[in-house]
Short mmCIF file of C-alpha atoms and ligand atoms in Angstrom, two decimals:
data_model
loop_
_atom_site.label_atom_id
_atom_site.label_comp_id
_atom_site.label_asym_id
_atom_site.label_seq_id
_atom_site.Cartn_x
_atom_site.Cartn_y
_atom_site.Cartn_z
CA MET C 1 1.10 42.20 17.74
CA ASP C 2 -1.63 42.97 20.25
CA PRO C 3 -1.85 46.81 20.60
CA ASP C 4 -1.41 46.83 24.39
CA ALA C 5 1.56 44.47 24.14
CA LEU C 6 3.10 46.68 21.45
CA HIS C 7 2.65 49.78 23.62
CA ALA C 8 4.18 48.08 26.65
CA LYS C 9 7.09 46.79 24.57
CA VAL C 10 7.93 50.22 23.09
CA VAL C 11 7.60 52.01 26.45
CA ASN C 12 9.95 49.40 27.91
CA GLN C 13 12.43 49.85 25.04
CA TYR C 14 12.41 53.61 25.71
CA ALA C 15 12.90 52.98 29.42
CA GLU C 16 15.70 50.47 28.91
CA HIS C 17 17.49 51.82 25.85
CA ILE C 18 16.51 55.41 25.04
CA ASN C 19 15.63 57.59 28.01
CA PRO C 20 13.93 56.30 31.20
CA GLY C 21 12.81 59.75 32.40
CA LEU C 22 11.31 60.61 29.03
CA ALA C 23 9.55 57.24 28.92
CA ARG C 24 7.91 58.04 32.28
CA LEU C 25 6.88 61.55 31.18
CA MET C 26 5.39 60.38 27.90
CA ASN C 27 3.58 57.52 29.57
CA PHE C 28 2.11 59.92 32.17
CA ALA C 29 0.81 62.17 29.38
CA GLY C 30 -0.96 59.15 27.91
CA PHE C 31 0.95 59.06 24.64
CA GLY C 32 0.54 55.95 22.54
CA VAL C 33 2.77 54.59 19.80
CA GLU C 34 2.46 56.50 16.54
CA ILE C 35 1.66 54.04 13.77
CA ARG C 36 0.40 56.06 10.85
CA ALA C 37 -0.50 59.62 9.93
CA GLU C 38 -2.35 61.40 7.19
CA GLY C 39 -3.31 65.05 6.68
CA CYS C 40 -4.10 66.58 10.08
CA TYR C 41 -4.52 63.21 11.83
CA MET C 42 -2.25 60.73 13.57
CA PHE C 43 -3.25 57.18 14.56
CA ASP C 44 -1.93 55.15 17.48
CA GLN C 45 -1.54 51.39 18.07
CA ASP C 46 -5.27 51.04 18.80
CA GLY C 47 -6.21 52.83 15.60
CA LYS C 48 -7.36 55.80 17.73
CA LYS C 49 -7.38 59.02 15.74
CA TYR C 50 -5.82 62.27 17.01
CA LEU C 51 -6.17 65.74 15.54
CA ASP C 52 -2.57 66.91 15.37
CA CYS C 53 -2.62 70.46 16.76
CA LEU C 54 1.11 70.45 17.45
CA GLY C 55 2.23 69.53 13.96
CA GLY C 56 5.58 68.11 15.06
CA TYR C 57 6.49 71.53 16.56
CA GLY C 58 6.05 73.12 13.14
CA VAL C 59 7.33 70.32 10.91
CA PHE C 60 3.90 69.31 9.57
CA ALA C 61 2.83 72.62 8.03
CA LEU C 62 1.49 70.69 5.05
CA GLY C 63 0.05 67.96 7.25
CA HIS C 64 1.31 64.41 7.30
CA ARG C 65 2.33 62.67 4.08
CA HIS C 66 1.12 65.37 1.72
CA PRO C 67 0.72 63.42 -1.57
CA LYS C 68 2.73 65.95 -3.61
CA ILE C 69 5.71 65.73 -1.25
CA VAL C 70 5.54 61.94 -1.05
CA GLU C 71 5.41 61.78 -4.86
CA ALA C 72 8.41 64.10 -5.28
CA VAL C 73 10.46 62.20 -2.70
CA LYS C 74 9.56 58.80 -4.18
CA ALA C 75 10.58 59.98 -7.65
CA GLN C 76 13.89 61.25 -6.30
CA LEU C 77 14.42 58.01 -4.38
CA ASP C 78 14.20 56.08 -7.63
CA GLN C 79 16.67 58.42 -9.30
CA MET C 80 19.37 59.39 -6.78
CA PRO C 81 18.56 59.79 -3.07
CA LEU C 82 21.85 61.11 -1.68
CA SER C 83 24.47 63.30 -3.28
CA GLY C 84 27.84 61.92 -4.33
CA LYS C 85 29.15 65.34 -3.23
CA THR C 86 31.50 65.70 -6.19
CA PHE C 87 29.19 66.53 -9.12
CA PHE C 88 26.71 69.41 -9.19
CA ASN C 89 23.38 68.59 -7.54
CA ALA C 90 20.47 70.00 -9.57
CA LYS C 91 17.85 69.75 -6.82
CA GLN C 92 20.07 71.70 -4.41
CA GLY C 93 20.62 74.40 -7.05
CA ALA C 94 16.90 74.65 -7.78
CA LEU C 95 15.90 74.90 -4.11
CA ALA C 96 18.52 77.57 -3.38
CA GLU C 97 17.28 79.58 -6.37
CA LYS C 98 13.64 79.24 -5.29
CA LEU C 99 14.43 80.27 -1.71
CA ALA C 100 16.25 83.36 -2.99
CA GLN C 101 13.15 84.26 -5.04
CA ILE C 102 10.65 83.97 -2.17
CA SER C 103 12.70 85.37 0.72
CA PRO C 104 12.83 89.02 1.74
CA GLY C 105 15.71 91.40 0.93
CA GLY C 106 18.94 90.21 -0.56
CA LEU C 107 19.11 86.69 0.87
CA GLN C 108 20.62 85.33 -2.30
CA PHE C 109 22.61 82.33 -1.04
CA THR C 110 21.77 79.21 0.97
CA PHE C 111 23.84 76.67 2.87
CA PHE C 112 21.90 73.43 3.41
CA SER C 113 22.11 71.19 6.46
CA ASN C 114 19.84 68.72 8.23
CA SER C 115 18.26 70.39 11.25
CA GLY C 116 17.44 73.68 12.92
CA ALA C 117 20.42 73.58 15.27
CA GLU C 118 22.78 72.94 12.36
CA ALA C 119 21.28 75.88 10.50
CA VAL C 120 21.95 78.06 13.56
CA GLU C 121 25.52 76.75 13.96
CA ALA C 122 26.26 77.80 10.38
CA ALA C 123 24.63 81.20 10.92
CA LEU C 124 26.77 81.93 13.99
CA LYS C 125 29.97 80.83 12.26
CA PHE C 126 29.19 82.94 9.18
CA ALA C 127 28.49 86.01 11.34
CA LYS C 128 31.75 85.63 13.25
CA MET C 129 33.80 85.14 10.13
CA ALA C 130 32.11 87.88 8.09
CA THR C 131 32.58 90.50 10.82
CA GLY C 132 35.79 89.30 12.45
CA ARG C 133 34.03 89.96 15.77
CA ALA C 134 33.17 87.58 18.61
CA LYS C 135 30.34 89.08 20.67
CA ILE C 136 26.85 87.71 20.08
CA VAL C 137 23.64 89.20 21.41
CA SER C 138 20.72 86.86 22.04
CA THR C 139 17.50 87.02 24.04
CA GLU C 140 16.37 85.53 27.32
CA GLY C 141 13.85 82.71 26.82
CA SER C 142 15.04 82.11 23.26
CA TYR C 143 15.49 78.67 21.72
CA HIS C 144 18.07 78.13 19.01
CA GLY C 145 18.90 74.44 19.47
CA LYS C 146 20.97 72.21 21.73
CA THR C 147 24.25 71.69 19.88
CA LEU C 148 27.09 73.50 21.64
CA GLY C 149 27.13 76.72 19.56
CA ALA C 150 23.37 77.03 19.24
CA LEU C 151 23.02 76.17 22.94
CA ALA C 152 25.38 78.99 23.89
CA THR C 153 22.81 81.38 22.37
CA THR C 154 19.74 79.63 23.79
CA GLY C 155 18.28 81.77 26.55
CA ARG C 156 17.52 79.15 29.14
CA GLU C 157 20.05 78.50 31.93
CA LYS C 158 18.63 75.07 32.69
CA TYR C 159 19.87 73.72 29.36
CA ARG C 160 23.13 75.70 29.24
CA LYS C 161 24.48 75.35 32.78
CA PRO C 162 25.56 71.66 32.73
CA PHE C 163 27.68 72.30 29.62
CA GLU C 164 29.53 75.44 30.63
CA PRO C 165 31.93 76.84 29.66
CA LEU C 166 30.15 77.24 26.35
CA MET C 167 31.13 79.53 23.48
CA PRO C 168 32.16 82.80 25.17
CA GLY C 169 30.95 86.27 24.30
CA VAL C 170 27.19 85.71 24.30
CA GLU C 171 25.13 88.42 26.02
CA PHE C 172 21.43 87.96 26.74
CA VAL C 173 18.87 90.76 26.74
CA PRO C 174 15.18 90.53 27.64
CA PHE C 175 13.02 89.70 24.59
CA GLY C 176 10.92 92.68 23.53
CA ASN C 177 12.92 95.35 25.37
CA THR C 178 14.17 97.70 22.64
CA GLU C 179 16.33 99.88 24.86
CA GLN C 180 18.34 96.99 26.29
CA ALA C 181 18.78 95.36 22.87
CA LEU C 182 20.07 98.57 21.34
CA ALA C 183 22.43 99.15 24.27
CA ALA C 184 23.90 95.65 23.88
CA ILE C 185 24.57 95.94 20.13
CA ASP C 186 27.87 97.75 19.62
CA THR C 187 30.86 97.82 17.30
CA THR C 188 32.38 94.73 18.96
CA THR C 189 29.26 92.67 18.18
CA ALA C 190 29.28 90.11 15.37
CA CYS C 191 25.54 89.49 15.34
CA MET C 192 22.26 89.56 17.12
CA ILE C 193 20.27 86.32 16.83
CA ILE C 194 16.53 86.52 17.38
CA GLU C 195 13.22 84.76 16.72
CA VAL C 196 10.29 86.86 15.49
CA ILE C 197 8.10 84.86 17.85
CA GLN C 198 9.74 82.99 20.70
CA GLY C 199 8.16 79.57 20.13
CA GLU C 200 9.72 77.37 22.81
CA GLY C 201 9.97 80.41 25.09
CA GLY C 202 6.19 80.40 25.43
CA VAL C 203 4.91 82.01 22.21
CA HIS C 204 5.98 85.61 22.75
CA VAL C 205 5.47 87.88 19.75
CA ALA C 206 8.03 90.64 19.07
CA PRO C 207 6.33 93.97 19.89
CA PRO C 208 5.73 96.41 16.99
CA GLY C 209 8.83 98.39 16.04
CA TYR C 210 11.19 96.15 18.05
CA LEU C 211 12.76 94.28 15.14
CA SER C 212 13.03 97.35 12.93
CA ALA C 213 14.81 99.27 15.71
CA ILE C 214 17.26 96.36 16.06
CA ARG C 215 17.72 96.25 12.27
CA GLU C 216 18.56 99.95 12.24
CA ARG C 217 21.03 99.65 15.13
CA CYS C 218 22.72 96.66 13.43
CA ASP C 219 23.14 98.70 10.24
CA LYS C 220 24.70 101.59 12.17
CA THR C 221 27.19 99.38 14.01
CA GLY C 222 28.07 96.91 11.22
CA VAL C 223 26.41 94.06 13.13
CA LEU C 224 24.73 91.18 11.28
CA LEU C 225 21.13 90.40 12.10
CA ILE C 226 20.30 86.68 12.23
CA VAL C 227 16.59 85.93 12.25
CA ASP C 228 15.94 82.37 13.35
CA GLU C 229 12.85 81.27 11.42
CA VAL C 230 13.31 77.55 12.05
CA GLN C 231 9.83 77.55 13.56
CA THR C 232 8.19 80.66 12.08
CA GLY C 233 9.29 80.24 8.45
CA MET C 234 7.30 78.78 5.55
CA GLY C 235 3.96 80.42 6.22
CA ARG C 236 3.45 79.51 9.89
CA THR C 237 2.68 83.08 11.07
CA GLY C 238 0.50 84.10 8.12
CA ARG C 239 3.44 85.41 6.10
CA MET C 240 5.93 83.23 4.22
CA PHE C 241 8.61 84.49 6.65
CA GLY C 242 7.73 85.90 10.07
CA CYS C 243 10.08 88.88 9.69
CA GLU C 244 7.91 90.16 6.82
CA HIS C 245 5.32 91.29 9.41
CA ASP C 246 7.84 93.89 10.53
CA GLY C 247 9.04 94.77 7.04
CA ILE C 248 12.64 93.89 7.84
CA SER C 249 15.09 91.57 6.16
CA PRO C 250 17.97 89.96 8.02
CA ASP C 251 21.55 89.41 6.85
CA ILE C 252 21.22 85.74 7.74
CA LEU C 253 18.03 83.69 8.06
CA THR C 254 17.68 80.13 9.33
CA LEU C 255 15.03 77.63 8.27
CA ALA C 256 14.29 73.95 8.97
CA LYS C 257 11.16 72.14 10.23
CA ALA C 258 8.44 72.88 7.63
CA LEU C 259 10.89 73.29 4.75
CA GLY C 260 11.05 69.50 4.35
CA GLY C 261 7.31 69.34 3.65
CA GLY C 262 6.79 67.07 6.67
CA VAL C 263 8.54 64.24 4.87
CA MET C 264 12.30 64.95 4.95
CA PRO C 265 14.61 66.60 7.51
CA ILE C 266 16.38 69.70 6.19
CA GLY C 267 18.05 72.83 7.54
CA ALA C 268 18.92 75.98 5.61
CA THR C 269 21.03 79.04 6.39
CA MET C 270 20.39 81.87 3.98
CA GLY C 271 22.61 84.92 3.64
CA THR C 272 23.40 87.98 1.60
CA GLU C 273 26.12 88.24 -1.04
CA ALA C 274 28.15 90.42 1.34
CA VAL C 275 28.15 87.66 3.98
CA TRP C 276 28.91 84.89 1.47
CA ASP C 277 31.81 86.88 -0.02
CA LYS C 278 33.44 87.15 3.37
CA VAL C 279 32.88 83.50 4.27
CA PHE C 280 33.01 81.29 1.17
CA GLY C 281 34.99 83.88 -0.82
CA VAL C 282 37.92 83.14 1.45
CA ASN C 283 37.56 79.36 1.39
CA PRO C 284 34.71 77.59 -0.46
CA LEU C 285 35.09 74.61 1.90
CA ILE C 286 35.15 76.59 5.15
CA HIS C 287 31.80 75.06 6.21
CA THR C 288 30.45 71.79 4.79
CA SER C 289 28.00 68.96 5.55
CA THR C 290 27.99 65.44 4.14
CA PHE C 291 24.22 65.05 4.09
CA GLY C 292 23.29 68.75 3.80
CA GLY C 293 21.56 69.58 0.52
CA ASN C 294 20.90 65.94 -0.33
CA PRO C 295 18.59 65.44 -3.32
CA LEU C 296 15.82 63.76 -1.30
CA ALA C 297 15.56 66.68 1.15
CA CYS C 298 15.84 69.29 -1.60
CA ALA C 299 13.16 67.55 -3.70
CA ALA C 300 10.91 67.67 -0.64
CA GLY C 301 11.75 71.37 -0.09
CA LEU C 302 10.96 72.30 -3.67
CA ALA C 303 7.67 70.41 -3.58
CA ALA C 304 6.81 71.98 -0.20
CA ILE C 305 7.20 75.54 -1.53
CA GLN C 306 5.14 74.61 -4.58
CA VAL C 307 2.33 73.26 -2.39
CA ILE C 308 2.43 76.31 -0.09
CA GLU C 309 2.02 78.52 -3.17
CA ASP C 310 -0.56 76.35 -5.01
CA GLU C 311 -2.77 75.85 -1.96
CA SER C 312 -2.41 79.49 -0.73
CA LEU C 313 -1.31 78.13 2.64
CA VAL C 314 0.20 81.41 3.83
CA GLN C 315 -3.17 83.11 3.47
CA ARG C 316 -4.94 80.11 5.00
CA ALA C 317 -2.61 80.25 8.01
CA ALA C 318 -3.49 83.92 8.50
CA GLU C 319 -7.24 83.33 8.19
CA THR C 320 -7.48 80.14 10.26
CA GLY C 321 -5.09 81.68 12.78
CA THR C 322 -7.34 84.71 13.27
CA PHE C 323 -10.34 82.44 13.77
CA LEU C 324 -8.53 80.10 16.17
CA MET C 325 -7.04 82.93 18.24
CA SER C 326 -10.36 84.67 18.78
CA ALA C 327 -12.17 81.38 19.49
CA LEU C 328 -9.54 80.49 22.12
CA GLU C 329 -9.65 84.02 23.54
CA SER C 330 -13.40 83.68 23.96
CA LEU C 331 -12.78 80.69 26.28
CA ALA C 332 -10.70 82.77 28.70
CA PRO C 333 -13.61 84.40 30.61
CA LYS C 334 -15.05 80.90 31.27
CA HIS C 335 -11.89 79.49 32.77
CA ASP C 336 -9.93 81.08 35.64
CA LEU C 337 -7.08 78.80 34.62
CA ILE C 338 -6.52 80.60 31.29
CA LYS C 339 -4.39 83.69 31.78
CA GLU C 340 -3.63 84.78 28.22
CA VAL C 341 -3.90 83.69 24.60
CA ARG C 342 -1.26 85.04 22.22
CA GLY C 343 0.42 84.36 18.91
CA LYS C 344 0.28 85.07 15.22
CA GLY C 345 -1.08 82.98 12.37
CA LEU C 346 -1.06 79.34 13.41
CA LEU C 347 1.52 79.65 16.16
CA ILE C 348 -0.64 80.16 19.22
CA GLY C 349 0.14 79.87 22.91
CA VAL C 350 -2.33 79.60 25.77
CA GLU C 351 -0.79 80.61 29.08
CA PHE C 352 -2.26 79.18 32.26
CA ALA C 353 -2.37 80.94 35.60
CA ILE C 354 -0.65 78.11 37.50
CA ASP C 355 2.65 76.30 36.92
CA ASP C 356 2.59 72.77 35.54
CA VAL C 357 -1.05 72.98 34.41
CA GLY C 358 0.16 72.69 30.81
CA GLU C 359 1.10 69.08 31.36
CA LEU C 360 -2.28 68.22 32.90
CA VAL C 361 -4.23 69.89 30.08
CA MET C 362 -2.04 68.13 27.55
CA ALA C 363 -2.97 64.75 29.07
CA GLN C 364 -6.68 65.70 28.96
CA LEU C 365 -6.35 66.67 25.29
CA VAL C 366 -4.65 63.39 24.39
CA LYS C 367 -7.44 61.49 26.16
CA ARG C 368 -9.93 63.29 23.89
CA GLY C 369 -8.01 62.68 20.68
CA MET C 370 -6.15 65.94 20.24
CA VAL C 371 -2.39 66.52 20.33
CA ALA C 372 -0.85 69.77 21.60
CA ALA C 373 2.16 70.33 23.88
CA TYR C 374 3.49 72.65 26.48
CA THR C 375 6.47 74.78 25.44
CA LEU C 376 9.95 73.62 26.38
CA ASN C 377 11.10 76.84 28.05
CA ASN C 378 7.76 77.66 29.63
CA PRO C 379 5.61 74.75 30.86
CA ARG C 380 2.76 77.14 31.78
CA VAL C 381 2.06 77.56 28.08
CA ILE C 382 0.34 75.07 25.78
CA ARG C 383 1.30 75.52 22.18
CA ILE C 384 -1.23 75.13 19.41
CA GLU C 385 0.56 74.79 16.11
CA PRO C 386 -1.60 72.72 13.73
CA PRO C 387 -0.87 72.02 10.08
CA LEU C 388 -1.62 75.06 7.90
CA ILE C 389 -4.07 72.85 5.98
CA ILE C 390 -6.37 72.50 9.03
CA THR C 391 -10.00 73.14 8.08
CA LYS C 392 -12.40 75.49 9.89
CA GLU C 393 -14.40 72.45 11.12
CA GLN C 394 -11.28 70.82 12.51
CA ALA C 395 -10.29 74.10 14.18
CA GLU C 396 -13.78 74.39 15.72
CA TRP C 397 -13.50 70.84 17.05
CA ALA C 398 -10.07 71.67 18.51
CA VAL C 399 -11.48 74.69 20.39
CA ALA C 400 -14.41 72.68 21.80
CA THR C 401 -12.03 69.90 22.86
CA PHE C 402 -9.67 72.40 24.47
CA ASP C 403 -12.62 73.90 26.36
CA ASP C 404 -13.56 70.44 27.74
CA ALA C 405 -9.95 69.59 28.61
CA VAL C 406 -9.45 72.82 30.59
CA ALA C 407 -12.80 72.32 32.37
CA GLU C 408 -11.85 68.79 33.47
CA THR C 409 -8.39 69.96 34.54
CA SER C 410 -10.01 72.66 36.73
CA GLU C 411 -12.30 70.04 38.31
CA LEU C 412 -9.34 67.77 38.97
CA LEU C 413 -7.37 70.59 40.56
CA ALA C 414 -10.36 71.50 42.74
CA THR C 415 -10.41 67.96 44.17
CA LEU C 416 -6.73 68.30 45.09
CA VAL C 417 -7.17 71.51 47.12
C1 LIG O 501 13.62 78.84 16.60
C2 LIG O 501 14.31 77.52 16.66
N1 LIG O 501 15.61 77.43 16.33
C3 LIG O 501 16.27 76.26 16.35
C4 LIG O 501 15.64 75.10 16.72
C5 LIG O 501 16.41 73.81 16.75
O1 LIG O 501 15.96 72.97 15.75
P1 LIG O 501 16.31 71.39 15.78
O2 LIG O 501 15.51 70.80 16.89
O3 LIG O 501 15.87 70.91 14.41
O4 LIG O 501 17.77 71.26 15.97
C6 LIG O 501 14.28 75.13 17.07
C7 LIG O 501 13.58 73.91 17.49
O5 LIG O 501 12.51 73.91 18.04
C8 LIG O 501 13.60 76.37 17.04
O6 LIG O 501 12.30 76.46 17.38
#
């Protein structure tokens, strides 16, 4: 089909059968139809190449279609793609064992699901059951997913309000404020759920000492600490798990996105023996998922960890992240529009001085062949979250392109005043 006709047809299908508002937004941003992807690049209907500096919001840590993941998934596809759910599943066993080996502290057990929100749902249920308590402490600006339980702990009114009453007992504290977090955690609290970097919230990094103070308070009050690493896990921040920067280990840890190697969807909720005893010790079927832990997803997860280790991607994320952060910071004095650059490893946010500029810069980037996106809870912030395999040359190109895109956005805004 002619590329323009294909684009028009898909936009129309979105408008008529998926989501008219989203179709308009995506069309305004200049997004094409994704046809193919490889490594750090995506290609649209015209064959135009884009450097993927969003990486599917963290999914494509290993880039697109990493050959080792594709090979592992193809082999599994020929053997047994989905689990019959009655016999033991060797791939699930192997991935759970591997995750226990590479994760911090005593996170010995894993429950597998299919997405980040599902991983969070399980975490919240486990915390409630293990403690017999109902109160949950979360943070303002947080993002834990949009299913009802996860949504109840997501710190953005806009997404919660239309669905209230949600799960009761959730108290929000400002992210990064130690005093208010410690005051909220008491002996009626089941858990505190927190991200080490608020990704969707606008790339806010937990200040030094914050997480360890929370860990200590949780220990004193018998409260379980859930660290949501759906976005920060698997090397993204320059450590395999983001919480390692602070030297803490949670009672429950959630993973998804990058764990599937950019090829399969997967969610994982890890927990300590103490938590598992109190949950599955009572009833081994208390929480289940038909597709969770399927052999295809677990084969992808195993291969993904192997690639992260073999290609030293955690270290690469740290090194390329340091380069990218300082290169982006050096643009700030040139552009009044750039207010702040922040992040860790390859999870970087650029905050603009004016509302809604994120969307305009995003459109300018797409025009130039680079994909990045503004954050869901904070549209002033553009998120730069490329595959961990991005090369120095690609990162340099991304910075130069970002520079041009911000410059043209400033010119455009000047004509509007
Ligand atoms: C920290 C965090 N938790 C949970 C989720 C929800 O994941 P999913 O969209 O796979 O349900 C996200 C998604 O962006 C996330 O960033």
